[in-house]
Amino acid sequence: MEWLAERLAQAPGLENMLYFLAITLPLLSIILGFVTYAILAERKVIGYIQLRYGPNRVGGRFGLLQTVADVLKLLIKEDTRPKLADKPLYILAPIIAFVPSFAILVAIPITETLTFANMGVGLLYVIAVSGLSTIGMVTAGWASNNKYALMGGMRAVAQMISYEVPLIMSAVGVVLFAGSLNLTVIVEQQQFVPYILLQPIGFIVFFIAATAELNRTPFDLPEAESELIAGYHVEYSGFRWAMFMLSEYVYLFAMSALITVLFLGGWNPIIGLGFIPDVVWFALKFSIVVFVFMWIRATLPRLRADQLMEFGWKVLLPVAMFNIFFSAVLKELFF
Amino acid sequence: MESLNIYQNSYLFVIVFLFVALMLPIVALSVGRLLRPNQPTEQKMLTYESGMEPFQDARVQFHVRYYLFALLFVIFDVETVFLYPWAVAYEKLGVFALIEMLIFIVMLFLGLVYAWKKKVLKWR
C-alpha cells in the first residue's frame, strides 16, 4: 500500500481521482463481503448463545450461502410503493441513509499506509457525517405515510440525538490526551498504552452510546419488531429495504473500526508481538469489538422508551461531562 | 507543498467515497429493475396497517416531548463544538483554560439540572 501514500503526496488531479477510485471499489466489495458474513455470523453467534443452530441449510453445514441467497431474493423481489406515500422522499430516503454510512469510512485509518483521507479534522468529520443518516430514517418514516413508520422514525430521531451527545462528549477525553482530531495521530499516540486504559469511563460511555446509535439491542426501539413491526422501514420492500439493512451493518463496521482506532490502539501491536503484520492486529481488535456487539445483542432484553431516554440524559450525559473534566485534571497532573 | 497536497487529496478522497456511495444504490436499483416483476394492484399499494383498513392520514401532530429533546440536543451539541477545539489546544492553553472550561461545563450542567427539575427529561 506504499503507492497510496505516494499518491496522497502528489498534486491532486483527475489521475489521482482514478487511483482513489481504484482503491475505493475493492474497499466497497470488502465492505459488502463483511456485511454479508456479519449478518450470517450474527445469526450464528446469537443462535449458539441461545442454544440453537442458526442457519445451517443453504451452503453447507454452516449456512455459508444463506445471506447470499437472501440478497438475491431481495434483488428479484417486487418493489411496492404505497399510493399515499410521498414519492420523491420515499425514493430518496434509503439513499440518504446509506451514503453517510459509507462516506465516514474514508477518515478511518486501517494501517499506517492504508489510510484513505488523512484529514486534520478526521474525528469531527466522522461524527458530523454519521449524524446525517438520522435524516434518512426520519425521511423514510415520514414519507411512508404509515403510522408505524412515523412512530419508528420519530423514536429513531429522539434516540439518535439523545445518544449522540454522550457519544461526542466521551470522545473529548481521547482528543484531550492525543491533542489532535486526526485519527492517524490518535493511533500513533497509543503506541504503548491504548486509550482504553487511560479512558475507561470514556470507553464505556462511548460503547453504550455507540450501541444506541447503531439501533442495536438493548436500544433497538426504533425497529422494535414486537411493537412497531419494523419501524421506519415497514413500507419498504426489495432492494430499497436492503439499503437500510446495508447501512445498518456498514455503520456497525464503521463504529467498530472507530472504537478500535480511538480506544484499542488501531494497528498497534501488543508490545513484543510486533512481528505480526499491522493489518492482522487491526482486524483482530475490530473482530473482538464486533463480537461484543453481537454478544450484547444476544444477551440483553430491550429497554422501555422512557428508560432509554432517561438513561441517556440522566446517566450517560453527566458521566460523560464528568469524564471530560476528570481527564483534563488527570492530564494536568500526570502528563 | 506536500502537506497541502495531502490536504487537498484527502478531500478528493471524500468526494470519491461520496460518489461511490451514491452509485451503489443507483446501480443496484437500476439493475434490480430489469430483474424484478412489477405488477402493482390496488391492494398492494394500500398502506400497511396490520390487516386493518388504513384510516386517516398518518402525519398527525406529534407529541411535544420530541421537540423538547430536540432543543436540548441543539444546546449540548453546540457545547461540544466548543469543547473540541479546547481539547485539541489544551496543552498550549494550560490551567487557565481548564478553569474557564470548568465554569462553562458547570453552567451547562446547571441547565441540565434545570431541565431535569422542570421534568423535561421525564418521558411521559
Tab-separated table of C-alpha atoms in Angstrom:
chain	number	residue	atom	x	y	z
A	1	MET	CA	0.000	0.000	0.000
A	2	GLU	CA	3.045	2.246	-0.326
A	3	TRP	CA	1.754	3.649	-3.602
A	4	LEU	CA	-1.293	5.045	-1.864
A	5	ALA	CA	0.813	7.190	0.450
A	6	GLU	CA	2.846	8.345	-2.568
A	7	ARG	CA	-0.338	9.209	-4.416
A	8	LEU	CA	-1.576	11.247	-1.478
A	9	ALA	CA	1.588	13.347	-1.607
A	10	GLN	CA	1.221	14.204	-5.294
A	11	ALA	CA	-0.649	17.148	-6.724
A	12	PRO	CA	-4.378	16.417	-6.896
A	13	GLY	CA	-5.943	15.865	-10.281
A	14	LEU	CA	-8.005	13.550	-12.415
A	15	GLU	CA	-5.286	10.913	-12.397
A	16	ASN	CA	-5.292	10.810	-8.606
A	17	MET	CA	-9.047	10.545	-8.621
A	18	LEU	CA	-8.877	7.425	-10.794
A	19	TYR	CA	-6.314	5.881	-8.450
A	20	PHE	CA	-8.557	6.653	-5.495
A	21	LEU	CA	-11.486	5.093	-7.301
A	22	ALA	CA	-9.315	2.022	-7.882
A	23	ILE	CA	-8.835	1.627	-4.115
A	24	THR	CA	-12.402	2.583	-3.164
A	25	LEU	CA	-14.077	-0.090	-5.279
A	26	PRO	CA	-12.166	-3.008	-3.679
A	27	LEU	CA	-12.952	-1.472	-0.290
A	28	LEU	CA	-16.623	-1.392	-1.240
A	29	SER	CA	-16.542	-5.081	-2.132
A	30	ILE	CA	-14.749	-5.856	1.135
A	31	ILE	CA	-17.467	-3.942	2.989
A	32	LEU	CA	-20.215	-5.793	1.121
A	33	GLY	CA	-18.477	-9.080	1.927
A	34	PHE	CA	-18.210	-8.038	5.545
A	35	VAL	CA	-21.909	-7.166	5.676
A	36	THR	CA	-22.868	-10.487	4.070
A	37	TYR	CA	-20.895	-12.522	6.551
A	38	ALA	CA	-21.533	-10.260	9.553
A	39	ILE	CA	-25.251	-10.947	9.158
A	40	LEU	CA	-24.553	-14.663	8.970
A	41	ALA	CA	-22.098	-14.509	11.882
A	42	GLU	CA	-24.601	-12.562	13.924
A	43	ARG	CA	-27.297	-15.148	13.354
A	44	LYS	CA	-24.894	-17.975	14.113
A	45	VAL	CA	-23.467	-16.338	17.254
A	46	ILE	CA	-26.904	-15.450	18.605
A	47	GLY	CA	-28.057	-18.933	17.692
A	48	TYR	CA	-25.292	-20.660	19.611
A	49	ILE	CA	-25.628	-18.322	22.599
A	50	GLN	CA	-29.337	-19.177	22.747
A	51	LEU	CA	-28.643	-22.892	22.237
A	52	ARG	CA	-29.932	-23.021	18.665
A	53	TYR	CA	-28.065	-23.808	15.463
A	54	GLY	CA	-28.827	-20.728	13.396
A	55	PRO	CA	-28.837	-21.027	9.594
A	56	ASN	CA	-27.493	-24.449	8.590
A	57	ARG	CA	-29.239	-25.410	5.338
A	58	VAL	CA	-28.109	-23.169	2.451
A	59	GLY	CA	-24.433	-23.608	1.609
A	60	GLY	CA	-23.220	-26.489	3.739
A	61	ARG	CA	-23.226	-27.120	7.444
A	62	PHE	CA	-22.580	-23.520	8.455
A	63	GLY	CA	-25.109	-21.918	6.139
A	64	LEU	CA	-22.366	-20.065	4.317
A	65	LEU	CA	-24.586	-19.040	1.412
A	66	GLN	CA	-27.613	-18.066	3.483
A	67	THR	CA	-27.131	-14.280	3.222
A	68	VAL	CA	-26.117	-14.507	-0.431
A	69	ALA	CA	-29.407	-16.256	-1.127
A	70	ASP	CA	-31.259	-13.616	0.894
A	71	VAL	CA	-29.685	-10.797	-1.110
A	72	LEU	CA	-30.546	-12.482	-4.420
A	73	LYS	CA	-34.102	-12.913	-3.237
A	74	LEU	CA	-34.300	-9.231	-2.309
A	75	LEU	CA	-32.933	-8.262	-5.712
A	76	ILE	CA	-35.730	-10.063	-7.615
A	77	LYS	CA	-38.492	-9.087	-5.193
A	78	GLU	CA	-41.222	-6.757	-6.427
A	79	ASP	CA	-40.806	-3.185	-5.315
A	80	THR	CA	-44.122	-1.959	-3.929
A	81	ARG	CA	-44.772	1.642	-3.104
A	82	PRO	CA	-47.865	2.721	-1.176
A	83	LYS	CA	-50.125	5.105	-3.083
A	84	LEU	CA	-50.277	7.580	-0.225
A	85	ALA	CA	-46.503	7.787	0.166
A	86	ASP	CA	-44.569	10.892	-0.806
A	87	LYS	CA	-42.854	9.576	-3.936
A	88	PRO	CA	-39.614	11.613	-4.196
A	89	LEU	CA	-38.833	11.380	-0.491
A	90	TYR	CA	-39.772	7.711	-0.396
A	91	ILE	CA	-37.201	7.008	-3.114
A	92	LEU	CA	-34.550	9.300	-1.621
A	93	ALA	CA	-34.702	8.038	1.968
A	94	PRO	CA	-32.725	4.768	1.576
A	95	ILE	CA	-30.028	6.659	-0.306
A	96	ILE	CA	-29.793	9.361	2.367
A	97	ALA	CA	-29.499	6.636	4.985
A	98	PHE	CA	-26.778	4.718	3.148
A	99	VAL	CA	-24.471	7.414	1.756
A	100	PRO	CA	-23.145	8.804	5.092
A	101	SER	CA	-22.540	5.310	6.439
A	102	PHE	CA	-20.085	4.629	3.636
A	103	ALA	CA	-18.707	8.167	3.485
A	104	ILE	CA	-17.419	8.076	7.064
A	105	LEU	CA	-15.138	5.135	6.276
A	106	VAL	CA	-12.865	7.462	4.317
A	107	ALA	CA	-11.483	9.010	7.503
A	108	ILE	CA	-10.704	5.775	9.341
A	109	PRO	CA	-7.083	4.620	9.041
A	110	ILE	CA	-6.716	0.851	8.764
A	111	THR	CA	-2.909	0.699	8.904
A	112	GLU	CA	-0.060	3.150	8.686
A	113	THR	CA	-0.023	3.091	4.886
A	114	LEU	CA	-3.605	2.054	4.237
A	115	THR	CA	-5.073	5.430	5.131
A	116	PHE	CA	-7.643	6.989	2.860
A	117	ALA	CA	-8.154	10.610	3.810
A	118	ASN	CA	-5.551	11.899	6.225
A	119	MET	CA	-7.701	14.742	7.488
A	120	GLY	CA	-6.806	17.078	10.315
A	121	VAL	CA	-10.419	17.012	11.470
A	122	GLY	CA	-10.919	13.266	10.985
A	123	LEU	CA	-12.836	12.562	14.180
A	124	LEU	CA	-15.065	15.602	13.757
A	125	TYR	CA	-15.791	14.540	10.156
A	126	VAL	CA	-16.778	11.026	11.238
A	127	ILE	CA	-19.093	12.275	13.981
A	128	ALA	CA	-20.659	15.014	11.869
A	129	VAL	CA	-21.324	12.856	8.823
A	130	SER	CA	-22.583	9.884	10.810
A	131	GLY	CA	-25.251	12.130	12.307
A	132	LEU	CA	-26.718	12.670	8.843
A	133	SER	CA	-28.219	9.212	8.476
A	134	THR	CA	-30.784	10.104	11.135
A	135	ILE	CA	-32.320	12.311	8.454
A	136	GLY	CA	-32.658	9.260	6.210
A	137	MET	CA	-34.560	7.402	8.910
A	138	VAL	CA	-36.994	10.195	9.706
A	139	THR	CA	-37.480	10.832	5.982
A	140	ALA	CA	-38.362	7.175	5.479
A	141	GLY	CA	-40.787	7.274	8.398
A	142	TRP	CA	-42.459	10.437	7.244
A	143	ALA	CA	-42.572	9.674	3.527
A	144	SER	CA	-44.169	6.251	4.026
A	145	ASN	CA	-47.308	7.880	5.445
A	146	ASN	CA	-47.754	4.901	7.725
A	147	LYS	CA	-48.439	5.175	11.446
A	148	TYR	CA	-45.919	2.547	12.492
A	149	ALA	CA	-43.290	4.021	10.221
A	150	LEU	CA	-43.808	7.541	11.525
A	151	MET	CA	-43.606	6.367	15.134
A	152	GLY	CA	-40.471	4.387	14.363
A	153	GLY	CA	-38.923	7.350	12.586
A	154	MET	CA	-39.723	9.733	15.441
A	155	ARG	CA	-38.377	7.296	18.005
A	156	ALA	CA	-35.252	6.850	15.919
A	157	VAL	CA	-34.606	10.591	15.865
A	158	ALA	CA	-35.272	11.027	19.568
A	159	GLN	CA	-32.910	8.178	20.371
A	160	MET	CA	-30.165	9.115	17.936
A	161	ILE	CA	-29.970	12.739	19.035
A	162	SER	CA	-30.112	11.795	22.715
A	163	TYR	CA	-27.205	9.401	22.444
A	164	GLU	CA	-25.178	11.472	20.035
A	165	VAL	CA	-24.406	13.983	22.787
A	166	PRO	CA	-22.773	11.472	25.193
A	167	LEU	CA	-21.071	9.799	22.208
A	168	ILE	CA	-19.373	13.026	21.185
A	169	MET	CA	-18.582	14.061	24.744
A	170	SER	CA	-16.973	10.767	25.691
A	171	ALA	CA	-14.597	11.120	22.743
A	172	VAL	CA	-13.399	14.512	24.018
A	173	GLY	CA	-11.259	12.720	26.605
A	174	VAL	CA	-9.378	10.905	23.847
A	175	VAL	CA	-8.868	14.159	21.933
A	176	LEU	CA	-7.580	15.743	25.101
A	177	PHE	CA	-4.917	13.084	25.575
A	178	ALA	CA	-3.939	12.901	21.909
A	179	GLY	CA	-4.025	16.652	21.324
A	180	SER	CA	-5.352	16.101	17.807
A	181	LEU	CA	-8.500	15.227	15.896
A	182	ASN	CA	-6.501	13.410	13.223
A	183	LEU	CA	-7.281	9.712	13.654
A	184	THR	CA	-3.838	8.653	12.395
A	185	VAL	CA	-2.190	10.793	15.049
A	186	ILE	CA	-4.563	9.407	17.680
A	187	VAL	CA	-3.480	5.867	16.780
A	188	GLU	CA	0.217	6.803	16.794
A	189	GLN	CA	-0.183	8.271	20.279
A	190	GLN	CA	-1.335	4.875	21.525
A	191	GLN	CA	1.867	3.097	20.597
A	192	PHE	CA	2.494	1.949	24.167
A	193	VAL	CA	-0.735	2.445	26.082
A	194	PRO	CA	-4.117	2.140	24.360
A	195	TYR	CA	-6.600	4.757	25.494
A	196	ILE	CA	-8.965	2.147	26.894
A	197	LEU	CA	-6.621	2.055	29.919
A	198	LEU	CA	-6.417	5.831	30.286
A	199	GLN	CA	-10.045	6.476	29.442
A	200	PRO	CA	-12.038	3.570	30.914
A	201	ILE	CA	-15.092	5.719	31.711
A	202	GLY	CA	-14.976	7.351	28.300
A	203	PHE	CA	-14.742	3.944	26.656
A	204	ILE	CA	-17.768	2.549	28.482
A	205	VAL	CA	-19.887	5.628	27.721
A	206	PHE	CA	-18.747	5.598	24.106
A	207	PHE	CA	-19.547	1.919	23.721
A	208	ILE	CA	-23.040	2.231	25.209
A	209	ALA	CA	-23.795	5.330	23.132
A	210	ALA	CA	-22.449	3.572	20.016
A	211	THR	CA	-24.789	0.635	20.646
A	212	ALA	CA	-27.679	3.107	20.816
A	213	GLU	CA	-26.519	4.931	17.684
A	214	LEU	CA	-26.426	1.626	15.834
A	215	ASN	CA	-30.018	0.912	16.953
A	216	ARG	CA	-28.974	-2.449	18.302
A	217	THR	CA	-30.488	-4.361	21.199
A	218	PRO	CA	-30.970	-3.246	24.024
A	219	PHE	CA	-31.600	0.061	22.248
A	220	ASP	CA	-33.458	-1.190	19.183
A	221	LEU	CA	-36.686	0.664	19.912
A	222	PRO	CA	-36.955	2.352	16.504
A	223	GLU	CA	-37.421	-1.031	14.891
A	224	ALA	CA	-38.920	-2.947	17.777
A	225	GLU	CA	-40.383	-5.911	15.877
A	226	SER	CA	-42.946	-6.807	18.502
A	227	GLU	CA	-44.490	-3.349	18.865
A	228	LEU	CA	-43.732	-1.374	15.700
A	229	ILE	CA	-43.425	-4.297	13.223
A	230	ALA	CA	-40.191	-2.893	11.782
A	231	GLY	CA	-40.325	0.806	12.481
A	232	TYR	CA	-39.366	3.360	9.868
A	233	HIS	CA	-38.807	0.867	7.045
A	234	VAL	CA	-42.055	-1.082	7.364
A	235	GLU	CA	-43.340	0.094	3.958
A	236	TYR	CA	-40.109	-0.713	2.143
A	237	SER	CA	-39.512	-3.927	0.270
A	238	GLY	CA	-36.937	-5.456	-2.004
A	239	PHE	CA	-33.678	-3.672	-2.538
A	240	ARG	CA	-34.812	-0.371	-1.072
A	241	TRP	CA	-35.259	-2.158	2.229
A	242	ALA	CA	-31.902	-3.836	1.706
A	243	MET	CA	-30.269	-0.398	1.572
A	244	PHE	CA	-31.436	0.288	5.129
A	245	MET	CA	-30.147	-3.073	6.286
A	246	LEU	CA	-26.888	-2.445	4.456
A	247	SER	CA	-26.407	0.962	6.039
A	248	GLU	CA	-27.018	-0.533	9.467
A	249	TYR	CA	-24.232	-3.051	9.012
A	250	VAL	CA	-21.868	-0.622	7.318
A	251	TYR	CA	-22.369	1.520	10.421
A	252	LEU	CA	-21.521	-1.498	12.538
A	253	PHE	CA	-18.296	-1.761	10.548
A	254	ALA	CA	-17.552	1.943	10.888
A	255	MET	CA	-18.341	2.154	14.602
A	256	SER	CA	-16.295	-0.932	15.424
A	257	ALA	CA	-13.401	0.460	13.395
A	258	LEU	CA	-13.753	3.809	15.146
A	259	ILE	CA	-13.733	2.183	18.592
A	260	THR	CA	-10.649	0.204	17.536
A	261	VAL	CA	-8.928	3.396	16.428
A	262	LEU	CA	-9.931	5.587	19.358
A	263	PHE	CA	-9.607	3.222	22.278
A	264	LEU	CA	-7.895	-0.022	21.330
A	265	GLY	CA	-4.843	1.387	19.601
A	266	GLY	CA	-5.737	0.700	15.961
A	267	TRP	CA	-2.991	-1.212	14.172
A	268	ASN	CA	-0.501	-1.004	17.076
A	269	PRO	CA	0.590	-4.471	18.238
A	270	ILE	CA	0.718	-5.588	21.840
A	271	ILE	CA	4.314	-4.948	22.902
A	272	GLY	CA	6.582	-7.852	21.976
A	273	LEU	CA	4.279	-9.183	19.265
A	274	GLY	CA	5.316	-6.692	16.592
A	275	PHE	CA	6.215	-9.409	14.069
A	276	ILE	CA	2.529	-9.938	13.276
A	277	PRO	CA	1.509	-7.552	10.471
A	278	ASP	CA	-0.466	-4.477	11.485
A	279	VAL	CA	-3.470	-5.341	9.270
A	280	VAL	CA	-3.889	-8.515	11.311
A	281	TRP	CA	-3.818	-6.534	14.549
A	282	PHE	CA	-6.430	-4.154	13.279
A	283	ALA	CA	-8.636	-6.994	12.068
A	284	LEU	CA	-8.244	-8.831	15.383
A	285	LYS	CA	-9.232	-5.873	17.554
A	286	PHE	CA	-12.007	-4.979	15.146
A	287	SER	CA	-13.435	-8.506	15.227
A	288	ILE	CA	-13.451	-8.523	19.016
A	289	VAL	CA	-15.485	-5.297	19.065
A	290	VAL	CA	-17.945	-6.690	16.513
A	291	PHE	CA	-18.268	-9.874	18.532
A	292	VAL	CA	-19.016	-7.930	21.724
A	293	PHE	CA	-21.767	-6.050	19.877
A	294	MET	CA	-23.302	-9.390	18.855
A	295	TRP	CA	-22.871	-10.795	22.337
A	296	ILE	CA	-24.737	-7.827	23.856
A	297	ARG	CA	-27.487	-8.261	21.307
A	298	ALA	CA	-27.943	-11.903	22.179
A	299	THR	CA	-27.927	-11.347	25.933
A	300	LEU	CA	-29.852	-8.213	26.862
A	301	PRO	CA	-33.590	-7.510	26.582
A	302	ARG	CA	-34.940	-4.309	25.048
A	303	LEU	CA	-35.331	-1.185	27.205
A	304	ARG	CA	-38.588	0.718	27.537
A	305	ALA	CA	-38.804	4.068	25.743
A	306	ASP	CA	-38.833	6.091	28.969
A	307	GLN	CA	-35.903	4.141	30.446
A	308	LEU	CA	-33.975	4.693	27.240
A	309	MET	CA	-34.343	8.462	27.203
A	310	GLU	CA	-33.787	8.910	30.902
A	311	PHE	CA	-30.694	6.710	30.856
A	312	GLY	CA	-29.202	8.788	28.072
A	313	TRP	CA	-29.815	12.193	29.624
A	314	LYS	CA	-29.627	11.474	33.340
A	315	VAL	CA	-26.816	8.924	33.471
A	316	LEU	CA	-24.654	8.946	30.364
A	317	LEU	CA	-24.527	12.704	29.795
A	318	PRO	CA	-23.476	13.687	33.348
A	319	VAL	CA	-20.958	10.841	33.405
A	320	ALA	CA	-19.514	11.966	30.054
A	321	MET	CA	-19.277	15.570	31.286
A	322	PHE	CA	-17.553	14.434	34.450
A	323	ASN	CA	-15.168	12.341	32.387
A	324	ILE	CA	-14.065	15.349	30.329
A	325	PHE	CA	-13.176	17.280	33.419
A	326	PHE	CA	-11.604	14.301	35.144
A	327	SER	CA	-9.382	13.633	32.109
A	328	ALA	CA	-8.324	17.281	31.937
A	329	VAL	CA	-7.258	17.270	35.591
A	330	LEU	CA	-5.547	13.899	35.130
A	331	LYS	CA	-3.612	15.208	32.179
A	332	GLU	CA	-2.699	18.405	34.044
A	333	LEU	CA	-1.315	16.441	36.988
A	334	PHE	CA	0.442	13.490	35.385
A	335	PHE	CA	1.374	14.280	31.777
B	1	MET	CA	3.842	21.759	-0.576
B	2	GLU	CA	3.470	18.117	0.299
B	3	SER	CA	1.175	18.759	3.244
B	4	LEU	CA	-1.016	20.942	1.024
B	5	ASN	CA	-1.223	18.079	-1.472
B	6	ILE	CA	-2.183	15.627	1.266
B	7	TYR	CA	-4.796	18.075	2.475
B	8	GLN	CA	-6.329	18.500	-0.965
B	9	ASN	CA	-6.093	14.809	-1.802
B	10	SER	CA	-7.906	13.932	1.413
B	11	TYR	CA	-10.941	15.896	0.346
B	12	LEU	CA	-10.670	14.484	-3.152
B	13	PHE	CA	-10.890	11.087	-1.471
B	14	VAL	CA	-14.034	12.187	0.354
B	15	ILE	CA	-15.605	13.143	-2.975
B	16	VAL	CA	-14.656	9.759	-4.461
B	17	PHE	CA	-16.218	7.962	-1.480
B	18	LEU	CA	-19.394	10.032	-1.743
B	19	PHE	CA	-19.582	9.254	-5.459
B	20	VAL	CA	-19.183	5.506	-4.903
B	21	ALA	CA	-21.697	5.577	-2.047
B	22	LEU	CA	-24.214	7.324	-4.307
B	23	MET	CA	-23.609	4.986	-7.241
B	24	LEU	CA	-24.156	1.756	-5.293
B	25	PRO	CA	-27.891	2.260	-4.597
B	26	ILE	CA	-28.456	3.769	-8.045
B	27	VAL	CA	-26.757	0.882	-9.863
B	28	ALA	CA	-28.304	-1.779	-7.621
B	29	LEU	CA	-31.804	-0.384	-8.042
B	30	SER	CA	-31.418	0.070	-11.809
B	31	VAL	CA	-30.143	-3.494	-12.273
B	32	GLY	CA	-32.887	-4.715	-9.964
B	33	ARG	CA	-35.483	-3.054	-12.185
B	34	LEU	CA	-34.550	-5.453	-15.007
B	35	LEU	CA	-34.806	-8.468	-12.725
B	36	ARG	CA	-37.858	-7.828	-10.596
B	37	PRO	CA	-41.512	-8.180	-11.586
B	38	ASN	CA	-43.740	-5.111	-11.485
B	39	GLN	CA	-47.482	-5.729	-11.289
B	40	PRO	CA	-48.945	-3.099	-8.993
B	41	THR	CA	-52.540	-3.629	-7.867
B	42	GLU	CA	-54.816	-1.526	-5.689
B	43	GLN	CA	-54.373	-3.942	-2.795
B	44	LYS	CA	-50.577	-3.880	-2.944
B	45	MET	CA	-50.470	-0.115	-2.948
B	46	LEU	CA	-52.514	0.220	0.219
B	47	THR	CA	-50.749	1.478	3.319
B	48	TYR	CA	-49.874	-1.406	5.618
B	49	GLU	CA	-51.686	-1.408	8.924
B	50	SER	CA	-51.608	-4.954	10.276
B	51	GLY	CA	-54.556	-6.043	8.177
B	52	MET	CA	-56.868	-3.188	9.189
B	53	GLU	CA	-58.317	-0.793	6.646
B	54	PRO	CA	-55.991	2.203	6.953
B	55	PHE	CA	-57.808	5.283	8.213
B	56	GLN	CA	-56.813	8.940	8.456
B	57	ASP	CA	-53.555	10.465	7.369
B	58	ALA	CA	-50.560	9.198	9.332
B	59	ARG	CA	-48.970	12.644	9.531
B	60	VAL	CA	-50.715	13.858	12.654
B	61	GLN	CA	-49.468	16.424	15.123
B	62	PHE	CA	-46.815	14.713	17.168
B	63	HIS	CA	-46.225	14.800	20.881
B	64	VAL	CA	-44.343	17.884	22.075
B	65	ARG	CA	-41.810	15.933	24.146
B	66	TYR	CA	-39.859	15.116	20.985
B	67	TYR	CA	-39.296	18.805	20.299
B	68	LEU	CA	-38.125	19.469	23.831
B	69	PHE	CA	-35.456	16.833	23.411
B	70	ALA	CA	-34.517	18.338	20.069
B	71	LEU	CA	-33.997	21.704	21.768
B	72	LEU	CA	-31.837	20.128	24.468
B	73	PHE	CA	-29.843	18.346	21.784
B	74	VAL	CA	-29.088	21.600	19.994
B	75	ILE	CA	-27.818	23.197	23.208
B	76	PHE	CA	-25.492	20.341	24.108
B	77	ASP	CA	-24.318	19.685	20.581
B	78	VAL	CA	-23.248	23.299	20.238
B	79	GLU	CA	-21.456	22.927	23.539
B	80	THR	CA	-19.362	20.099	22.136
B	81	VAL	CA	-18.411	22.323	19.212
B	82	PHE	CA	-16.659	24.489	21.808
B	83	LEU	CA	-15.192	21.529	23.657
B	84	TYR	CA	-13.328	20.028	20.700
B	85	PRO	CA	-11.055	22.988	19.869
B	86	TRP	CA	-10.331	23.383	23.563
B	87	ALA	CA	-9.377	19.713	23.866
B	88	VAL	CA	-7.071	19.919	20.838
B	89	ALA	CA	-5.302	23.047	22.045
B	90	TYR	CA	-5.313	22.042	25.702
B	91	GLU	CA	-1.548	21.638	26.026
B	92	LYS	CA	-0.905	25.189	24.871
B	93	LEU	CA	-3.702	26.766	26.899
B	94	GLY	CA	-2.951	25.279	30.292
B	95	VAL	CA	-4.622	25.693	33.669
B	96	PHE	CA	-6.408	28.982	32.994
B	97	ALA	CA	-8.354	27.481	30.091
B	98	LEU	CA	-9.080	24.442	32.232
B	99	ILE	CA	-10.780	26.576	34.870
B	100	GLU	CA	-12.646	28.548	32.227
B	101	MET	CA	-13.859	25.350	30.647
B	102	LEU	CA	-14.893	24.047	34.053
B	103	ILE	CA	-17.092	27.107	34.569
B	104	PHE	CA	-18.543	26.601	31.089
B	105	ILE	CA	-19.323	22.925	31.739
B	106	VAL	CA	-20.798	23.676	35.175
B	107	MET	CA	-23.076	26.315	33.677
B	108	LEU	CA	-24.347	23.866	31.089
B	109	PHE	CA	-24.703	21.226	33.748
B	110	LEU	CA	-26.879	23.675	35.693
B	111	GLY	CA	-29.001	23.956	32.559
B	112	LEU	CA	-29.336	20.188	32.522
B	113	VAL	CA	-30.298	20.184	36.203
B	114	TYR	CA	-32.886	22.880	35.490
B	115	ALA	CA	-34.379	20.820	32.665
B	116	TRP	CA	-34.315	17.811	34.972
B	117	LYS	CA	-36.177	19.700	37.734
B	118	LYS	CA	-38.689	21.047	35.195
B	119	LYS	CA	-39.360	17.398	34.279
B	120	VAL	CA	-38.335	17.911	30.655
B	121	LEU	CA	-36.285	14.728	30.860
B	122	LYS	CA	-39.298	12.728	32.003
B	123	TRP	CA	-40.618	10.631	29.148
B	124	ARG	CA	-44.373	10.554	29.697
